[in-house]
JSON list of C-alpha atoms in Angstrom, two decimals:
[
{"chain": "A", "resi": 162, "resn": "MET", "atom": "CA", "xyz": [20.19, -6.02, 19.31]},
{"chain": "A", "resi": 163, "resn": "ASP", "atom": "CA", "xyz": [21.85, -2.68, 18.69]},
{"chain": "A", "resi": 164, "resn": "GLU", "atom": "CA", "xyz": [19.97, 0.66, 18.74]},
{"chain": "A", "resi": 165, "resn": "LEU", "atom": "CA", "xyz": [20.73, 1.22, 15.06]},
{"chain": "A", "resi": 166, "resn": "THR", "atom": "CA", "xyz": [19.32, -2.18, 14.20]},
{"chain": "A", "resi": 167, "resn": "ILE", "atom": "CA", "xyz": [16.14, -1.54, 16.18]},
{"chain": "A", "resi": 168, "resn": "GLU", "atom": "CA", "xyz": [15.71, 1.85, 14.49]},
{"chain": "A", "resi": 169, "resn": "CYS", "atom": "CA", "xyz": [16.30, 0.23, 11.09]},
{"chain": "A", "resi": 170, "resn": "LYS", "atom": "CA", "xyz": [13.79, -2.51, 11.89]},
{"chain": "A", "resi": 171, "resn": "GLU", "atom": "CA", "xyz": [11.13, 0.09, 12.74]},
{"chain": "A", "resi": 172, "resn": "ARG", "atom": "CA", "xyz": [11.69, 1.94, 9.45]},
{"chain": "A", "resi": 173, "resn": "LEU", "atom": "CA", "xyz": [11.51, -1.33, 7.52]},
{"chain": "A", "resi": 174, "resn": "ALA", "atom": "CA", "xyz": [8.27, -2.24, 9.30]},
{"chain": "A", "resi": 175, "resn": "LYS", "atom": "CA", "xyz": [6.80, 1.09, 8.17]},
{"chain": "A", "resi": 176, "resn": "THR", "atom": "CA", "xyz": [7.82, 0.30, 4.59]},
{"chain": "A", "resi": 177, "resn": "VAL", "atom": "CA", "xyz": [6.13, -3.11, 4.79]},
{"chain": "A", "resi": 178, "resn": "GLU", "atom": "CA", "xyz": [2.95, -1.51, 6.22]},
{"chain": "A", "resi": 179, "resn": "SER", "atom": "CA", "xyz": [2.98, 1.05, 3.43]},
{"chain": "A", "resi": 180, "resn": "PHE", "atom": "CA", "xyz": [3.23, -1.79, 0.91]},
{"chain": "A", "resi": 181, "resn": "LYS", "atom": "CA", "xyz": [0.25, -3.52, 2.53]},
{"chain": "A", "resi": 182, "resn": "GLY", "atom": "CA", "xyz": [-1.70, -0.28, 2.25]},
{"chain": "A", "resi": 183, "resn": "ASP", "atom": "CA", "xyz": [-0.80, 0.02, -1.43]},
{"chain": "A", "resi": 184, "resn": "LEU", "atom": "CA", "xyz": [-2.05, -3.52, -2.07]},
{"chain": "A", "resi": 185, "resn": "THR", "atom": "CA", "xyz": [-5.42, -2.87, -0.44]},
{"chain": "A", "resi": 186, "resn": "THR", "atom": "CA", "xyz": [-6.16, -0.32, -3.15]},
{"chain": "A", "resi": 187, "resn": "LEU", "atom": "CA", "xyz": [-5.79, -2.98, -5.85]},
{"chain": "A", "resi": 188, "resn": "ARG", "atom": "CA", "xyz": [-9.08, -4.39, -7.04]},
{"chain": "A", "resi": 189, "resn": "THR", "atom": "CA", "xyz": [-9.84, -8.03, -6.40]},
{"chain": "A", "resi": 190, "resn": "GLY", "atom": "CA", "xyz": [-12.97, -9.97, -7.28]},
{"chain": "A", "resi": 191, "resn": "ARG", "atom": "CA", "xyz": [-14.87, -8.53, -4.34]},
{"chain": "A", "resi": 192, "resn": "ALA", "atom": "CA", "xyz": [-15.69, -5.01, -3.20]},
{"chain": "A", "resi": 193, "resn": "THR", "atom": "CA", "xyz": [-13.84, -3.47, -0.27]},
{"chain": "A", "resi": 194, "resn": "PRO", "atom": "CA", "xyz": [-14.05, 0.11, 1.04]},
{"chain": "A", "resi": 195, "resn": "ALA", "atom": "CA", "xyz": [-10.23, 0.21, 1.02]},
{"chain": "A", "resi": 196, "resn": "MET", "atom": "CA", "xyz": [-10.39, 0.44, -2.78]},
{"chain": "A", "resi": 197, "resn": "LEU", "atom": "CA", "xyz": [-11.33, 4.10, -2.34]},
{"chain": "A", "resi": 198, "resn": "ASP", "atom": "CA", "xyz": [-8.67, 5.02, 0.23]},
{"chain": "A", "resi": 199, "resn": "ARG", "atom": "CA", "xyz": [-6.33, 6.69, -2.28]},
{"chain": "A", "resi": 200, "resn": "ILE", "atom": "CA", "xyz": [-9.02, 8.52, -4.25]},
{"chain": "A", "resi": 201, "resn": "GLU", "atom": "CA", "xyz": [-9.41, 12.18, -3.37]},
{"chain": "A", "resi": 202, "resn": "CYS", "atom": "CA", "xyz": [-12.16, 14.54, -4.47]},
{"chain": "A", "resi": 203, "resn": "GLU", "atom": "CA", "xyz": [-12.63, 18.28, -4.54]},
{"chain": "A", "resi": 204, "resn": "TYR", "atom": "CA", "xyz": [-14.06, 19.55, -1.23]},
{"chain": "A", "resi": 205, "resn": "TYR", "atom": "CA", "xyz": [-14.36, 23.31, -0.73]},
{"chain": "A", "resi": 206, "resn": "GLY", "atom": "CA", "xyz": [-11.19, 23.97, -2.71]},
{"chain": "A", "resi": 207, "resn": "ASP", "atom": "CA", "xyz": [-9.17, 21.19, -1.06]},
{"chain": "A", "resi": 208, "resn": "ARG", "atom": "CA", "xyz": [-8.43, 17.60, -2.01]},
{"chain": "A", "resi": 209, "resn": "ILE", "atom": "CA", "xyz": [-9.81, 15.16, 0.57]},
{"chain": "A", "resi": 210, "resn": "ALA", "atom": "CA", "xyz": [-10.24, 11.38, 0.73]},
{"chain": "A", "resi": 211, "resn": "ILE", "atom": "CA", "xyz": [-13.70, 10.11, -0.18]},
{"chain": "A", "resi": 212, "resn": "ASN", "atom": "CA", "xyz": [-14.02, 8.07, 3.01]},
{"chain": "A", "resi": 213, "resn": "GLN", "atom": "CA", "xyz": [-13.65, 11.27, 5.09]},
{"chain": "A", "resi": 214, "resn": "ILE", "atom": "CA", "xyz": [-16.67, 13.05, 3.59]},
{"chain": "A", "resi": 215, "resn": "SER", "atom": "CA", "xyz": [-18.92, 10.02, 3.17]},
{"chain": "A", "resi": 216, "resn": "SER", "atom": "CA", "xyz": [-19.75, 6.61, 4.56]},
{"chain": "A", "resi": 217, "resn": "VAL", "atom": "CA", "xyz": [-18.73, 3.64, 2.45]},
{"chain": "A", "resi": 218, "resn": "SER", "atom": "CA", "xyz": [-20.50, 0.30, 2.89]},
{"chain": "A", "resi": 219, "resn": "VAL", "atom": "CA", "xyz": [-20.61, -3.06, 1.12]},
{"chain": "A", "resi": 220, "resn": "PRO", "atom": "CA", "xyz": [-24.29, -4.08, 0.68]},
{"chain": "A", "resi": 221, "resn": "GLU", "atom": "CA", "xyz": [-23.35, -6.95, -1.67]},
{"chain": "A", "resi": 222, "resn": "PRO", "atom": "CA", "xyz": [-20.04, -8.73, -2.36]},
{"chain": "A", "resi": 223, "resn": "ARG", "atom": "CA", "xyz": [-19.58, -6.89, -5.68]},
{"chain": "A", "resi": 224, "resn": "GLN", "atom": "CA", "xyz": [-21.05, -3.53, -4.79]},
{"chain": "A", "resi": 225, "resn": "LEU", "atom": "CA", "xyz": [-19.99, -0.44, -2.83]},
{"chain": "A", "resi": 226, "resn": "LEU", "atom": "CA", "xyz": [-22.47, 2.12, -1.55]},
{"chain": "A", "resi": 227, "resn": "ILE", "atom": "CA", "xyz": [-21.17, 5.62, -0.90]},
{"chain": "A", "resi": 228, "resn": "LYS", "atom": "CA", "xyz": [-23.39, 8.01, 1.07]},
{"chain": "A", "resi": 229, "resn": "PRO", "atom": "CA", "xyz": [-21.94, 11.53, 1.32]},
{"chain": "A", "resi": 230, "resn": "TYR", "atom": "CA", "xyz": [-22.61, 13.39, 4.55]},
{"chain": "A", "resi": 231, "resn": "ASP", "atom": "CA", "xyz": [-23.53, 16.42, 2.41]},
{"chain": "A", "resi": 232, "resn": "LYS", "atom": "CA", "xyz": [-25.57, 15.93, -0.79]},
{"chain": "A", "resi": 233, "resn": "GLY", "atom": "CA", "xyz": [-23.61, 18.75, -2.45]},
{"chain": "A", "resi": 234, "resn": "ASP", "atom": "CA", "xyz": [-20.51, 16.53, -2.55]},
{"chain": "A", "resi": 235, "resn": "LEU", "atom": "CA", "xyz": [-22.11, 13.93, -4.85]},
{"chain": "A", "resi": 236, "resn": "LYS", "atom": "CA", "xyz": [-20.83, 15.47, -8.08]},
{"chain": "A", "resi": 237, "resn": "SER", "atom": "CA", "xyz": [-17.23, 15.84, -6.91]},
{"chain": "A", "resi": 238, "resn": "ILE", "atom": "CA", "xyz": [-17.17, 12.25, -5.59]},
{"chain": "A", "resi": 239, "resn": "VAL", "atom": "CA", "xyz": [-18.60, 10.90, -8.86]},
{"chain": "A", "resi": 240, "resn": "ALA", "atom": "CA", "xyz": [-16.03, 12.92, -10.84]},
{"chain": "A", "resi": 241, "resn": "ALA", "atom": "CA", "xyz": [-13.14, 11.70, -8.66]},
{"chain": "A", "resi": 242, "resn": "ILE", "atom": "CA", "xyz": [-14.15, 8.04, -9.02]},
{"chain": "A", "resi": 243, "resn": "ALA", "atom": "CA", "xyz": [-14.73, 8.36, -12.76]},
{"chain": "A", "resi": 244, "resn": "SER", "atom": "CA", "xyz": [-11.28, 9.90, -13.28]},
{"chain": "A", "resi": 245, "resn": "SER", "atom": "CA", "xyz": [-9.48, 7.40, -11.02]},
{"chain": "A", "resi": 246, "resn": "ASP", "atom": "CA", "xyz": [-7.61, 4.31, -12.18]},
{"chain": "A", "resi": 247, "resn": "LEU", "atom": "CA", "xyz": [-10.27, 1.96, -10.75]},
{"chain": "A", "resi": 248, "resn": "GLY", "atom": "CA", "xyz": [-11.96, 1.56, -14.11]},
{"chain": "A", "resi": 249, "resn": "ILE", "atom": "CA", "xyz": [-15.45, 1.59, -12.56]},
{"chain": "A", "resi": 250, "resn": "ASN", "atom": "CA", "xyz": [-18.30, 3.89, -13.58]},
{"chain": "A", "resi": 251, "resn": "PRO", "atom": "CA", "xyz": [-20.13, 5.33, -10.57]},
{"chain": "A", "resi": 252, "resn": "ILE", "atom": "CA", "xyz": [-23.94, 5.29, -10.57]},
{"chain": "A", "resi": 253, "resn": "ASN", "atom": "CA", "xyz": [-25.52, 8.37, -8.99]},
{"chain": "A", "resi": 254, "resn": "ASP", "atom": "CA", "xyz": [-28.78, 7.46, -7.18]},
{"chain": "A", "resi": 255, "resn": "GLY", "atom": "CA", "xyz": [-29.59, 11.04, -6.17]},
{"chain": "A", "resi": 256, "resn": "ASP", "atom": "CA", "xyz": [-28.50, 10.79, -2.54]},
{"chain": "A", "resi": 257, "resn": "SER", "atom": "CA", "xyz": [-25.90, 8.01, -2.80]},
{"chain": "A", "resi": 258, "resn": "ILE", "atom": "CA", "xyz": [-23.43, 6.52, -5.26]},
{"chain": "A", "resi": 259, "resn": "ARG", "atom": "CA", "xyz": [-23.26, 2.87, -6.22]},
{"chain": "A", "resi": 260, "resn": "LEU", "atom": "CA", "xyz": [-20.14, 1.22, -7.56]},
{"chain": "A", "resi": 261, "resn": "ILE", "atom": "CA", "xyz": [-20.76, -2.15, -9.14]},
{"chain": "A", "resi": 262, "resn": "ILE", "atom": "CA", "xyz": [-17.51, -4.08, -9.31]},
{"chain": "A", "resi": 263, "resn": "PRO", "atom": "CA", "xyz": [-17.41, -6.13, -12.51]},
{"chain": "A", "resi": 264, "resn": "ALA", "atom": "CA", "xyz": [-16.05, -9.66, -12.50]},
{"chain": "A", "resi": 265, "resn": "LEU", "atom": "CA", "xyz": [-12.36, -9.74, -13.33]},
{"chain": "A", "resi": 266, "resn": "THR", "atom": "CA", "xyz": [-11.25, -11.26, -16.61]},
{"chain": "A", "resi": 267, "resn": "GLU", "atom": "CA", "xyz": [-8.09, -13.32, -16.85]},
{"chain": "A", "resi": 268, "resn": "ASP", "atom": "CA", "xyz": [-6.25, -10.44, -18.54]},
{"chain": "A", "resi": 269, "resn": "THR", "atom": "CA", "xyz": [-7.36, -7.98, -15.87]},
{"chain": "A", "resi": 270, "resn": "ARG", "atom": "CA", "xyz": [-6.19, -10.38, -13.17]},
{"chain": "A", "resi": 271, "resn": "ARG", "atom": "CA", "xyz": [-2.77, -10.65, -14.82]},
{"chain": "A", "resi": 272, "resn": "ASP", "atom": "CA", "xyz": [-2.52, -6.86, -15.07]},
{"chain": "A", "resi": 273, "resn": "LEU", "atom": "CA", "xyz": [-3.38, -6.53, -11.39]},
{"chain": "A", "resi": 274, "resn": "VAL", "atom": "CA", "xyz": [-0.71, -9.08, -10.49]},
{"chain": "A", "resi": 275, "resn": "LYS", "atom": "CA", "xyz": [1.79, -7.05, -12.55]},
{"chain": "A", "resi": 276, "resn": "LYS", "atom": "CA", "xyz": [0.80, -3.91, -10.64]},
{"chain": "A", "resi": 277, "resn": "ALA", "atom": "CA", "xyz": [1.19, -5.74, -7.34]},
{"chain": "A", "resi": 278, "resn": "LYS", "atom": "CA", "xyz": [4.66, -6.95, -8.37]},
{"chain": "A", "resi": 279, "resn": "ALA", "atom": "CA", "xyz": [5.63, -3.41, -9.40]},
{"chain": "A", "resi": 280, "resn": "LYS", "atom": "CA", "xyz": [4.52, -2.10, -5.99]},
{"chain": "A", "resi": 281, "resn": "CYS", "atom": "CA", "xyz": [6.53, -4.88, -4.34]},
{"chain": "A", "resi": 282, "resn": "GLU", "atom": "CA", "xyz": [9.61, -3.88, -6.33]},
{"chain": "A", "resi": 283, "resn": "GLU", "atom": "CA", "xyz": [9.16, -0.26, -5.23]},
{"chain": "A", "resi": 284, "resn": "ALA", "atom": "CA", "xyz": [8.99, -1.42, -1.60]},
{"chain": "A", "resi": 285, "resn": "LYS", "atom": "CA", "xyz": [12.15, -3.52, -2.07]},
{"chain": "A", "resi": 286, "resn": "ILE", "atom": "CA", "xyz": [13.95, -0.50, -3.49]},
{"chain": "A", "resi": 287, "resn": "ALA", "atom": "CA", "xyz": [12.89, 1.50, -0.43]},
{"chain": "A", "resi": 288, "resn": "ILE", "atom": "CA", "xyz": [14.23, -1.28, 1.81]},
{"chain": "A", "resi": 289, "resn": "ARG", "atom": "CA", "xyz": [17.57, -1.33, -0.05]},
{"chain": "A", "resi": 290, "resn": "ASN", "atom": "CA", "xyz": [17.81, 2.45, 0.30]},
{"chain": "A", "resi": 291, "resn": "ILE", "atom": "CA", "xyz": [17.25, 2.18, 4.05]},
{"chain": "A", "resi": 292, "resn": "ARG", "atom": "CA", "xyz": [19.93, -0.51, 4.29]},
{"chain": "A", "resi": 293, "resn": "ARG", "atom": "CA", "xyz": [22.39, 1.59, 2.27]},
{"chain": "A", "resi": 294, "resn": "GLU", "atom": "CA", "xyz": [21.68, 4.60, 4.48]},
{"chain": "A", "resi": 295, "resn": "TYR", "atom": "CA", "xyz": [22.48, 2.69, 7.66]},
{"chain": "A", "resi": 296, "resn": "ASN", "atom": "CA", "xyz": [25.54, 0.98, 6.19]},
{"chain": "A", "resi": 297, "resn": "ASP", "atom": "CA", "xyz": [26.93, 4.34, 5.03]},
{"chain": "A", "resi": 298, "resn": "PHE", "atom": "CA", "xyz": [26.35, 5.78, 8.49]},
{"chain": "A", "resi": 299, "resn": "ILE", "atom": "CA", "xyz": [28.16, 2.84, 10.09]},
{"chain": "A", "resi": 300, "resn": "LYS", "atom": "CA", "xyz": [31.11, 3.04, 7.68]},
{"chain": "A", "resi": 301, "resn": "GLU", "atom": "CA", "xyz": [31.54, 6.79, 8.27]},
{"chain": "A", "resi": 302, "resn": "SER", "atom": "CA", "xyz": [31.32, 6.51, 12.04]},
{"chain": "A", "resi": 303, "resn": "ASP", "atom": "CA", "xyz": [34.64, 6.93, 13.86]},
{"chain": "A", "resi": 304, "resn": "GLU", "atom": "CA", "xyz": [33.19, 5.99, 17.26]},
{"chain": "A", "resi": 305, "resn": "MET", "atom": "CA", "xyz": [32.72, 2.29, 16.46]},
{"chain": "A", "resi": 306, "resn": "THR", "atom": "CA", "xyz": [35.32, -0.45, 16.34]},
{"chain": "A", "resi": 307, "resn": "ASP", "atom": "CA", "xyz": [35.68, -2.53, 13.19]},
{"chain": "A", "resi": 308, "resn": "ASP", "atom": "CA", "xyz": [34.26, -5.65, 14.88]},
{"chain": "A", "resi": 309, "resn": "TYR", "atom": "CA", "xyz": [31.29, -3.70, 16.18]},
{"chain": "A", "resi": 310, "resn": "LYS", "atom": "CA", "xyz": [30.65, -2.19, 12.73]},
{"chain": "A", "resi": 311, "resn": "LYS", "atom": "CA", "xyz": [30.72, -5.64, 11.16]},
{"chain": "A", "resi": 312, "resn": "ARG", "atom": "CA", "xyz": [28.34, -7.10, 13.76]},
{"chain": "A", "resi": 313, "resn": "VAL", "atom": "CA", "xyz": [25.85, -4.24, 13.37]},
{"chain": "A", "resi": 314, "resn": "GLN", "atom": "CA", "xyz": [25.97, -4.53, 9.57]},
{"chain": "A", "resi": 315, "resn": "GLU", "atom": "CA", "xyz": [25.24, -8.26, 9.83]},
{"chain": "A", "resi": 316, "resn": "GLU", "atom": "CA", "xyz": [22.29, -7.57, 12.15]},
{"chain": "A", "resi": 317, "resn": "ILE", "atom": "CA", "xyz": [20.94, -4.96, 9.76]},
{"chain": "A", "resi": 318, "resn": "GLN", "atom": "CA", "xyz": [21.28, -7.40, 6.85]},
{"chain": "A", "resi": 319, "resn": "LYS", "atom": "CA", "xyz": [19.29, -10.01, 8.80]},
{"chain": "A", "resi": 320, "resn": "VAL", "atom": "CA", "xyz": [16.53, -7.47, 9.48]},
{"chain": "A", "resi": 321, "resn": "VAL", "atom": "CA", "xyz": [16.51, -6.43, 5.81]},
{"chain": "A", "resi": 322, "resn": "ASP", "atom": "CA", "xyz": [16.29, -10.07, 4.69]},
{"chain": "A", "resi": 323, "resn": "GLU", "atom": "CA", "xyz": [13.37, -10.61, 7.07]},
{"chain": "A", "resi": 324, "resn": "ALA", "atom": "CA", "xyz": [11.54, -7.54, 5.72]},
{"chain": "A", "resi": 325, "resn": "SER", "atom": "CA", "xyz": [12.13, -8.67, 2.12]},
{"chain": "A", "resi": 326, "resn": "LYS", "atom": "CA", "xyz": [10.72, -12.09, 2.95]},
{"chain": "A", "resi": 327, "resn": "ASN", "atom": "CA", "xyz": [7.65, -10.43, 4.51]},
{"chain": "A", "resi": 328, "resn": "LEU", "atom": "CA", "xyz": [7.13, -8.49, 1.28]},
{"chain": "A", "resi": 329, "resn": "GLU", "atom": "CA", "xyz": [7.36, -11.67, -0.78]},
{"chain": "A", "resi": 330, "resn": "ASP", "atom": "CA", "xyz": [4.88, -13.47, 1.49]},
{"chain": "A", "resi": 331, "resn": "ILE", "atom": "CA", "xyz": [2.40, -10.56, 1.33]},
{"chain": "A", "resi": 332, "resn": "LEU", "atom": "CA", "xyz": [2.75, -10.44, -2.45]},
{"chain": "A", "resi": 333, "resn": "ALA", "atom": "CA", "xyz": [2.18, -14.19, -2.78]},
{"chain": "A", "resi": 334, "resn": "ASN", "atom": "CA", "xyz": [-1.01, -13.96, -0.69]},
{"chain": "A", "resi": 335, "resn": "LYS", "atom": "CA", "xyz": [-2.30, -11.01, -2.71]},
{"chain": "A", "resi": 336, "resn": "GLU", "atom": "CA", "xyz": [-1.49, -12.85, -5.94]},
{"chain": "A", "resi": 337, "resn": "LYS", "atom": "CA", "xyz": [-3.55, -15.86, -4.78]},
{"chain": "A", "resi": 338, "resn": "GLU", "atom": "CA", "xyz": [-6.40, -13.53, -3.83]},
{"chain": "A", "resi": 339, "resn": "ILE", "atom": "CA", "xyz": [-6.36, -11.79, -7.20]},
{"chain": "A", "resi": 340, "resn": "MET", "atom": "CA", "xyz": [-6.12, -14.97, -9.25]},
{"chain": "A", "resi": 341, "resn": "ALA", "atom": "CA", "xyz": [-8.89, -16.76, -7.28]},
{"chain": "A", "resi": 342, "resn": "ILE", "atom": "CA", "xyz": [-12.11, -16.96, -9.26]}
]
């Protein structure tokens, strides 16, 4: 495999991992600490992820328990969760925060699947942009022979097809997880 193809494959793998990370933030029927990964709160004038200033645990399948390391951060964490797109109202217990994850309705499940598909489409666009970038580089290169250019472009296309298939498989699994009751 050519160096360009290996480099392209690494960039595509990062795109697939980023897509997986985006999907973990989507709500399913059960509580996971990863739901809070993208939510940032105010912390001494900066924006910081909730899981960096508190411990997040799952005491029950539909409940998250957030214990800030500093009690003074409770209000900013509650405000950040309340203003997020999770759609969950935080319950302040005085020294911890409880998030009770409601059961998903059929409509909510369909909306989540739509969001997952939109994230998948964004990842596919990123993959196509990477492919276009490498193909443009190959076409503009004067150091490569025409046969070599063609072979490298075919290798890159195979790697891109493989990454796209990975995205589809990940999406299908997430869809099953979301739609499971």
